[in-house]
Amino acid sequence: MRDVTRQLTPGHPNWPGDEPYRLEPRLRISGGDAVNTVLIATSSHTGTHVDAPFHYDDAGLQLHEVPLSVWVGPCRVLSATGFDVVPASVLDGAGDLPERVLLYTGQPARWETFPTTFSALSPELIRALAERGVKLVGTDAPSVDPLTSKTLDAHMACKEAGVFILEGLDLDGVAPGAYELVCLPLPLWGGDGAPARVILR
Ligand SMILES: N[C@@H](CC(=O)c1ccccc1NC=O)C(=O)O
Ligand SMILES: [Zn+2]
Ligand SMILES: [Zn+2]
């Protein structure tokens, strides 16, 4: 079993301008309360997280409308390092693919700062995955589109092809191959996405 989740730490690098993860103390035993509690604050797109289609499509499914079966089941890890934009040719010779494909683009296990230059996925790759029956694409990069994209071409290709998105994985040192993916997003009603705990086994 391998945990491929980025640990959320206070100040975890975030999409520029977005809300960082933090815990704001509410009740404190040290202050005379019976228990400790916190307010959990974070963007829905911090660290390892899923996108619900509503993130990039007003008419798309919100998180509670996406079946858990999307996120759990057979998957393949493919290596796709060294690209600005990952081309469809990374699937050459990959054979039959399961419904979930995770791409290692070379991101390190820990982000000290937000990686502003990362590998995006090409719309052609998204379409080629969908043609092979893939329903979920995952990446170790913070997004499937480049940081400065205004048109979100890969997200739009996912919308058109019905491919769900998992972002911000830690795939450093994971051997390419076949696994079972267990990705459990927080059950946030109405969410456009959510942090997820993700393991491979
Ligand atoms: N596409 C990125 C997030 C993203 O685009 C974003 C996240 C927070 C605030 C603004 C964002 N994009 C704005 O154009 C993602 O899915 O994680
Ligand atoms: Zn996201
Ligand atoms: Zn996204």
PDB file of C-alpha atoms and ligand atoms in Angstrom:
ATOM      1  CA  MET A   1       0.000   0.000   0.000  1.00  0.00           C
ATOM      2  CA  ARG A   2       1.357   3.423  -0.930  1.00  0.00           C
ATOM      3  CA  ASP A   3      -0.066   6.744   0.239  1.00  0.00           C
ATOM      4  CA  VAL A   4       0.044   9.128  -2.737  1.00  0.00           C
ATOM      5  CA  THR A   5      -1.546  12.047  -0.863  1.00  0.00           C
ATOM      6  CA  ARG A   6       0.305  15.286  -0.161  1.00  0.00           C
ATOM      7  CA  GLN A   7       0.150  15.968   3.554  1.00  0.00           C
ATOM      8  CA  LEU A   8      -1.797  19.174   4.167  1.00  0.00           C
ATOM      9  CA  THR A   9       0.359  21.326   6.400  1.00  0.00           C
ATOM     10  CA  PRO A  10      -0.420  24.909   7.445  1.00  0.00           C
ATOM     11  CA  GLY A  11       0.857  27.094   4.625  1.00  0.00           C
ATOM     12  CA  HIS A  12       0.865  24.232   2.094  1.00  0.00           C
ATOM     13  CA  PRO A  13       1.679  25.793  -1.293  1.00  0.00           C
ATOM     14  CA  ASN A  14      -1.512  26.923  -2.979  1.00  0.00           C
ATOM     15  CA  TRP A  15      -2.769  28.077  -6.337  1.00  0.00           C
ATOM     16  CA  PRO A  16      -1.719  31.771  -6.491  1.00  0.00           C
ATOM     17  CA  GLY A  17      -4.223  33.939  -4.688  1.00  0.00           C
ATOM     18  CA  ASP A  18      -6.287  30.996  -3.444  1.00  0.00           C
ATOM     19  CA  GLU A  19      -7.147  30.245   0.197  1.00  0.00           C
ATOM     20  CA  PRO A  20      -4.455  28.243   1.972  1.00  0.00           C
ATOM     21  CA  TYR A  21      -5.135  25.336   4.291  1.00  0.00           C
ATOM     22  CA  ARG A  22      -5.266  26.355   7.943  1.00  0.00           C
ATOM     23  CA  LEU A  23      -6.866  25.293  11.200  1.00  0.00           C
ATOM     24  CA  GLU A  24      -8.343  28.097  13.268  1.00  0.00           C
ATOM     25  CA  PRO A  25      -8.692  27.177  16.933  1.00  0.00           C
ATOM     26  CA  ARG A  26     -12.205  27.474  18.333  1.00  0.00           C
ATOM     27  CA  LEU A  27     -12.662  25.631  21.647  1.00  0.00           C
ATOM     28  CA  ARG A  28      -9.435  25.112  23.651  1.00  0.00           C
ATOM     29  CA  ILE A  29      -8.957  22.900  26.696  1.00  0.00           C
ATOM     30  CA  SER A  30      -6.216  25.291  27.749  1.00  0.00           C
ATOM     31  CA  GLY A  31      -8.827  28.043  27.718  1.00  0.00           C
ATOM     32  CA  GLY A  32     -11.224  26.181  29.987  1.00  0.00           C
ATOM     33  CA  ASP A  33     -13.264  24.398  27.306  1.00  0.00           C
ATOM     34  CA  ALA A  34     -14.082  20.694  27.593  1.00  0.00           C
ATOM     35  CA  VAL A  35     -12.470  19.838  24.267  1.00  0.00           C
ATOM     36  CA  ASN A  36     -10.293  21.208  21.474  1.00  0.00           C
ATOM     37  CA  THR A  37     -11.997  21.997  18.149  1.00  0.00           C
ATOM     38  CA  VAL A  38     -10.956  23.899  15.037  1.00  0.00           C
ATOM     39  CA  LEU A  39     -12.491  25.606  12.062  1.00  0.00           C
ATOM     40  CA  ILE A  40     -11.039  23.909   8.969  1.00  0.00           C
ATOM     41  CA  ALA A  41     -10.314  26.409   6.199  1.00  0.00           C
ATOM     42  CA  THR A  42      -8.938  25.637   2.740  1.00  0.00           C
ATOM     43  CA  SER A  43      -9.576  26.078  -0.938  1.00  0.00           C
ATOM     44  CA  SER A  44     -11.186  23.006  -2.453  1.00  0.00           C
ATOM     45  CA  HIS A  45      -8.098  22.804  -4.750  1.00  0.00           C
ATOM     46  CA  THR A  46      -5.280  22.618  -2.213  1.00  0.00           C
ATOM     47  CA  GLY A  47      -2.809  19.748  -2.402  1.00  0.00           C
ATOM     48  CA  THR A  48      -4.123  16.360  -3.481  1.00  0.00           C
ATOM     49  CA  HIS A  49      -7.717  16.901  -4.554  1.00  0.00           C
ATOM     50  CA  VAL A  50     -10.459  15.962  -6.972  1.00  0.00           C
ATOM     51  CA  ASP A  51     -12.250  18.335  -9.322  1.00  0.00           C
ATOM     52  CA  ALA A  52     -16.014  17.939  -9.578  1.00  0.00           C
ATOM     53  CA  PRO A  53     -17.203  18.880 -13.087  1.00  0.00           C
ATOM     54  CA  PHE A  54     -18.927  21.931 -11.545  1.00  0.00           C
ATOM     55  CA  HIS A  55     -15.414  23.415 -11.076  1.00  0.00           C
ATOM     56  CA  TYR A  56     -15.175  24.014 -14.822  1.00  0.00           C
ATOM     57  CA  ASP A  57     -18.797  23.749 -15.961  1.00  0.00           C
ATOM     58  CA  ASP A  58     -21.770  25.551 -14.416  1.00  0.00           C
ATOM     59  CA  ALA A  59     -23.951  22.701 -15.647  1.00  0.00           C
ATOM     60  CA  GLY A  60     -21.534  20.013 -14.412  1.00  0.00           C
ATOM     61  CA  LEU A  61     -22.014  17.594 -11.532  1.00  0.00           C
ATOM     62  CA  GLN A  62     -21.308  18.818  -8.036  1.00  0.00           C
ATOM     63  CA  LEU A  63     -19.178  16.591  -5.850  1.00  0.00           C
ATOM     64  CA  HIS A  64     -22.063  14.884  -4.040  1.00  0.00           C
ATOM     65  CA  GLU A  65     -23.525  13.917  -7.432  1.00  0.00           C
ATOM     66  CA  VAL A  66     -20.372  12.058  -8.539  1.00  0.00           C
ATOM     67  CA  PRO A  67     -20.538   8.360  -7.619  1.00  0.00           C
ATOM     68  CA  LEU A  68     -17.734   7.111  -5.393  1.00  0.00           C
ATOM     69  CA  SER A  69     -17.165   4.328  -7.947  1.00  0.00           C
ATOM     70  CA  VAL A  70     -15.489   6.939 -10.198  1.00  0.00           C
ATOM     71  CA  TRP A  71     -12.667   7.363  -7.708  1.00  0.00           C
ATOM     72  CA  VAL A  72     -12.138   3.747  -6.620  1.00  0.00           C
ATOM     73  CA  GLY A  73     -11.037   0.769  -8.717  1.00  0.00           C
ATOM     74  CA  PRO A  74      -8.391  -0.560 -11.100  1.00  0.00           C
ATOM     75  CA  CYS A  75      -5.869   2.001 -12.341  1.00  0.00           C
ATOM     76  CA  ARG A  76      -2.600   2.315 -14.229  1.00  0.00           C
ATOM     77  CA  VAL A  77       0.315   4.572 -13.361  1.00  0.00           C
ATOM     78  CA  LEU A  78       2.180   5.838 -16.430  1.00  0.00           C
ATOM     79  CA  SER A  79       5.419   7.793 -16.516  1.00  0.00           C
ATOM     80  CA  ALA A  80       5.172  10.996 -18.590  1.00  0.00           C
ATOM     81  CA  THR A  81       8.133  13.127 -17.551  1.00  0.00           C
ATOM     82  CA  GLY A  82       9.880  15.928 -19.419  1.00  0.00           C
ATOM     83  CA  PHE A  83       6.961  17.536 -21.240  1.00  0.00           C
ATOM     84  CA  ASP A  84       5.578  21.093 -21.096  1.00  0.00           C
ATOM     85  CA  VAL A  85       2.333  19.569 -22.318  1.00  0.00           C
ATOM     86  CA  VAL A  86       1.945  15.799 -22.144  1.00  0.00           C
ATOM     87  CA  PRO A  87       1.130  14.459 -25.651  1.00  0.00           C
ATOM     88  CA  ALA A  88      -1.166  11.572 -26.548  1.00  0.00           C
ATOM     89  CA  SER A  89       1.899   9.602 -27.658  1.00  0.00           C
ATOM     90  CA  VAL A  90       2.656   8.676 -24.028  1.00  0.00           C
ATOM     91  CA  LEU A  91      -0.077   6.061 -24.531  1.00  0.00           C
ATOM     92  CA  ASP A  92       1.838   4.390 -27.379  1.00  0.00           C
ATOM     93  CA  GLY A  93       2.511   0.813 -26.380  1.00  0.00           C
ATOM     94  CA  ALA A  94       0.525   1.120 -23.146  1.00  0.00           C
ATOM     95  CA  GLY A  95      -1.861  -1.669 -24.196  1.00  0.00           C
ATOM     96  CA  ASP A  96      -5.314  -2.020 -22.669  1.00  0.00           C
ATOM     97  CA  LEU A  97      -5.999   0.601 -20.038  1.00  0.00           C
ATOM     98  CA  PRO A  98      -8.256   0.349 -16.995  1.00  0.00           C
ATOM     99  CA  GLU A  99     -10.848   3.075 -16.310  1.00  0.00           C
ATOM    100  CA  ARG A 100      -8.371   5.139 -14.283  1.00  0.00           C
ATOM    101  CA  VAL A 101      -4.973   6.423 -15.418  1.00  0.00           C
ATOM    102  CA  LEU A 102      -2.512   8.389 -13.263  1.00  0.00           C
ATOM    103  CA  LEU A 103       0.342  10.309 -14.902  1.00  0.00           C
ATOM    104  CA  TYR A 104       3.677  10.903 -13.197  1.00  0.00           C
ATOM    105  CA  THR A 105       4.993  14.117 -14.747  1.00  0.00           C
ATOM    106  CA  GLY A 106       8.031  14.462 -12.471  1.00  0.00           C
ATOM    107  CA  GLN A 107       6.693  16.510  -9.565  1.00  0.00           C
ATOM    108  CA  PRO A 108       8.658  16.048  -6.327  1.00  0.00           C
ATOM    109  CA  ALA A 109       7.185  14.373  -3.267  1.00  0.00           C
ATOM    110  CA  ARG A 110       6.972  17.679  -1.407  1.00  0.00           C
ATOM    111  CA  TRP A 111       6.258  21.171  -2.682  1.00  0.00           C
ATOM    112  CA  GLU A 112       8.315  23.790  -0.831  1.00  0.00           C
ATOM    113  CA  THR A 113       6.735  26.466  -3.021  1.00  0.00           C
ATOM    114  CA  PHE A 114       3.896  26.299  -5.508  1.00  0.00           C
ATOM    115  CA  PRO A 115       5.187  24.776  -8.787  1.00  0.00           C
ATOM    116  CA  THR A 116       4.382  27.484 -11.318  1.00  0.00           C
ATOM    117  CA  THR A 117       5.920  25.526 -14.172  1.00  0.00           C
ATOM    118  CA  PHE A 118       4.415  22.067 -14.360  1.00  0.00           C
ATOM    119  CA  SER A 119       3.363  19.667 -17.101  1.00  0.00           C
ATOM    120  CA  ALA A 120      -0.160  20.246 -18.378  1.00  0.00           C
ATOM    121  CA  LEU A 121      -2.121  17.549 -20.222  1.00  0.00           C
ATOM    122  CA  SER A 122      -2.987  18.005 -23.897  1.00  0.00           C
ATOM    123  CA  PRO A 123      -6.634  17.868 -24.978  1.00  0.00           C
ATOM    124  CA  GLU A 124      -5.516  15.224 -27.501  1.00  0.00           C
ATOM    125  CA  LEU A 125      -4.293  13.048 -24.623  1.00  0.00           C
ATOM    126  CA  ILE A 126      -7.608  13.479 -22.799  1.00  0.00           C
ATOM    127  CA  ARG A 127      -9.517  12.455 -25.935  1.00  0.00           C
ATOM    128  CA  ALA A 128      -7.211   9.483 -26.567  1.00  0.00           C
ATOM    129  CA  LEU A 129      -7.721   8.321 -22.976  1.00  0.00           C
ATOM    130  CA  ALA A 130     -11.498   8.613 -23.344  1.00  0.00           C
ATOM    131  CA  GLU A 131     -11.399   6.648 -26.613  1.00  0.00           C
ATOM    132  CA  ARG A 132      -9.670   3.848 -24.715  1.00  0.00           C
ATOM    133  CA  GLY A 133     -12.430   3.818 -22.110  1.00  0.00           C
ATOM    134  CA  VAL A 134     -10.663   5.841 -19.418  1.00  0.00           C
ATOM    135  CA  LYS A 135     -13.025   7.698 -17.076  1.00  0.00           C
ATOM    136  CA  LEU A 136     -10.593   9.246 -14.597  1.00  0.00           C
ATOM    137  CA  VAL A 137      -7.263  10.955 -15.231  1.00  0.00           C
ATOM    138  CA  GLY A 138      -4.906  11.811 -12.401  1.00  0.00           C
ATOM    139  CA  THR A 139      -1.753  13.917 -12.325  1.00  0.00           C
ATOM    140  CA  ASP A 140       0.950  14.840  -9.840  1.00  0.00           C
ATOM    141  CA  ALA A 141       0.782  18.431 -11.157  1.00  0.00           C
ATOM    142  CA  PRO A 142      -1.494  20.996  -9.497  1.00  0.00           C
ATOM    143  CA  SER A 143      -3.737  21.211 -12.565  1.00  0.00           C
ATOM    144  CA  VAL A 144      -4.332  19.489 -15.911  1.00  0.00           C
ATOM    145  CA  ASP A 145      -4.038  22.941 -17.559  1.00  0.00           C
ATOM    146  CA  PRO A 146      -1.124  25.398 -17.400  1.00  0.00           C
ATOM    147  CA  LEU A 147      -1.113  27.938 -14.585  1.00  0.00           C
ATOM    148  CA  THR A 148      -1.831  30.880 -16.887  1.00  0.00           C
ATOM    149  CA  SER A 149      -4.479  29.207 -19.049  1.00  0.00           C
ATOM    150  CA  LYS A 150      -7.677  31.183 -19.423  1.00  0.00           C
ATOM    151  CA  THR A 151      -9.346  28.683 -21.730  1.00  0.00           C
ATOM    152  CA  LEU A 152      -8.732  25.530 -19.637  1.00  0.00           C
ATOM    153  CA  ASP A 153      -8.491  23.358 -22.743  1.00  0.00           C
ATOM    154  CA  ALA A 154      -7.718  20.118 -20.896  1.00  0.00           C
ATOM    155  CA  HIS A 155     -10.496  20.694 -18.354  1.00  0.00           C
ATOM    156  CA  MET A 156     -12.876  21.396 -21.283  1.00  0.00           C
ATOM    157  CA  ALA A 157     -11.731  18.244 -23.066  1.00  0.00           C
ATOM    158  CA  CYS A 158     -12.496  16.315 -19.850  1.00  0.00           C
ATOM    159  CA  LYS A 159     -15.919  17.932 -19.737  1.00  0.00           C
ATOM    160  CA  GLU A 160     -16.647  16.959 -23.365  1.00  0.00           C
ATOM    161  CA  ALA A 161     -15.310  13.423 -22.977  1.00  0.00           C
ATOM    162  CA  GLY A 162     -16.784  12.711 -19.529  1.00  0.00           C
ATOM    163  CA  VAL A 163     -13.387  12.204 -17.894  1.00  0.00           C
ATOM    164  CA  PHE A 164     -13.069  13.022 -14.179  1.00  0.00           C
ATOM    165  CA  ILE A 165      -9.963  14.728 -12.744  1.00  0.00           C
ATOM    166  CA  LEU A 166      -7.646  14.039  -9.801  1.00  0.00           C
ATOM    167  CA  GLU A 167      -4.827  16.566  -9.218  1.00  0.00           C
ATOM    168  CA  GLY A 168      -1.822  17.157  -6.998  1.00  0.00           C
ATOM    169  CA  LEU A 169      -0.869  13.527  -6.389  1.00  0.00           C
ATOM    170  CA  ASP A 170       2.515  12.538  -4.991  1.00  0.00           C
ATOM    171  CA  LEU A 171       3.691   9.885  -7.452  1.00  0.00           C
ATOM    172  CA  ASP A 172       7.402  10.350  -6.751  1.00  0.00           C
ATOM    173  CA  GLY A 173       9.006   6.917  -6.676  1.00  0.00           C
ATOM    174  CA  VAL A 174       5.838   5.025  -7.616  1.00  0.00           C
ATOM    175  CA  ALA A 175       6.662   2.260 -10.101  1.00  0.00           C
ATOM    176  CA  PRO A 176       4.632   2.507 -13.313  1.00  0.00           C
ATOM    177  CA  GLY A 177       2.133  -0.332 -13.533  1.00  0.00           C
ATOM    178  CA  ALA A 178      -1.232  -1.674 -12.446  1.00  0.00           C
ATOM    179  CA  TYR A 179      -2.772  -0.801  -9.073  1.00  0.00           C
ATOM    180  CA  GLU A 180      -6.068  -0.438  -7.314  1.00  0.00           C
ATOM    181  CA  LEU A 181      -6.852   3.238  -6.721  1.00  0.00           C
ATOM    182  CA  VAL A 182      -8.635   4.222  -3.542  1.00  0.00           C
ATOM    183  CA  CYS A 183      -9.395   7.952  -3.699  1.00  0.00           C
ATOM    184  CA  LEU A 184     -11.796   9.250  -1.077  1.00  0.00           C
ATOM    185  CA  PRO A 185     -12.716  12.938  -1.465  1.00  0.00           C
ATOM    186  CA  LEU A 186     -14.204  14.642   1.577  1.00  0.00           C
ATOM    187  CA  PRO A 187     -17.986  14.350   1.210  1.00  0.00           C
ATOM    188  CA  LEU A 188     -18.602  18.068   0.690  1.00  0.00           C
ATOM    189  CA  TRP A 189     -22.186  18.652  -0.402  1.00  0.00           C
ATOM    190  CA  GLY A 190     -22.274  21.134  -3.286  1.00  0.00           C
ATOM    191  CA  GLY A 191     -18.516  20.958  -3.719  1.00  0.00           C
ATOM    192  CA  ASP A 192     -16.685  21.919  -6.891  1.00  0.00           C
ATOM    193  CA  GLY A 193     -13.901  19.661  -5.650  1.00  0.00           C
ATOM    194  CA  ALA A 194     -12.387  18.495  -2.395  1.00  0.00           C
ATOM    195  CA  PRO A 195      -9.179  17.371  -0.776  1.00  0.00           C
ATOM    196  CA  ALA A 196      -8.914  13.585  -0.999  1.00  0.00           C
ATOM    197  CA  ARG A 197      -6.974  10.829   0.718  1.00  0.00           C
ATOM    198  CA  VAL A 198      -5.522   8.682  -2.012  1.00  0.00           C
ATOM    199  CA  ILE A 199      -3.754   5.338  -1.801  1.00  0.00           C
ATOM    200  CA  LEU A 200      -2.522   2.818  -4.341  1.00  0.00           C
ATOM    201  CA  ARG A 201      -2.415  -0.868  -3.628  1.00  0.00           C
TER     202      ARG A 201
HETATM  203  N1  LIG B   1      -7.735  24.499 -12.362  1.00  0.00           N
HETATM  204  C1  LIG B   1      -7.107  24.421 -11.066  1.00  0.00           C
HETATM  205  C2  LIG B   1      -7.454  25.526 -10.148  1.00  0.00           C
HETATM  206  C3  LIG B   1      -7.729  26.837 -10.713  1.00  0.00           C
HETATM  207  O1  LIG B   1      -7.792  27.031 -11.912  1.00  0.00           O
HETATM  208  C4  LIG B   1      -7.930  27.912  -9.751  1.00  0.00           C
HETATM  209  C5  LIG B   1      -7.914  27.656  -8.398  1.00  0.00           C
HETATM  210  C6  LIG B   1      -8.125  28.661  -7.488  1.00  0.00           C
HETATM  211  C7  LIG B   1      -8.307  29.943  -7.895  1.00  0.00           C
HETATM  212  C8  LIG B   1      -8.313  30.231  -9.250  1.00  0.00           C
HETATM  213  C9  LIG B   1      -8.126  29.218 -10.171  1.00  0.00           C
HETATM  214  N2  LIG B   1      -8.153  29.492 -11.511  1.00  0.00           N
HETATM  215  C10 LIG B   1      -8.433  30.790 -11.943  1.00  0.00           C
HETATM  216  O2  LIG B   1      -8.395  31.124 -13.105  1.00  0.00           O
HETATM  217  C11 LIG B   1      -7.555  23.180 -10.393  1.00  0.00           C
HETATM  218  O3  LIG B   1      -8.430  22.512 -10.908  1.00  0.00           O
HETATM  219  O4  LIG B   1      -7.065  22.886  -9.313  1.00  0.00           O
HETATM  220 ZN    ZN B   2      -8.518  21.289  -8.974  1.00  0.00          ZN
HETATM  221 ZN    ZN B   3      -8.502  21.056 -12.243  1.00  0.00          ZN
END
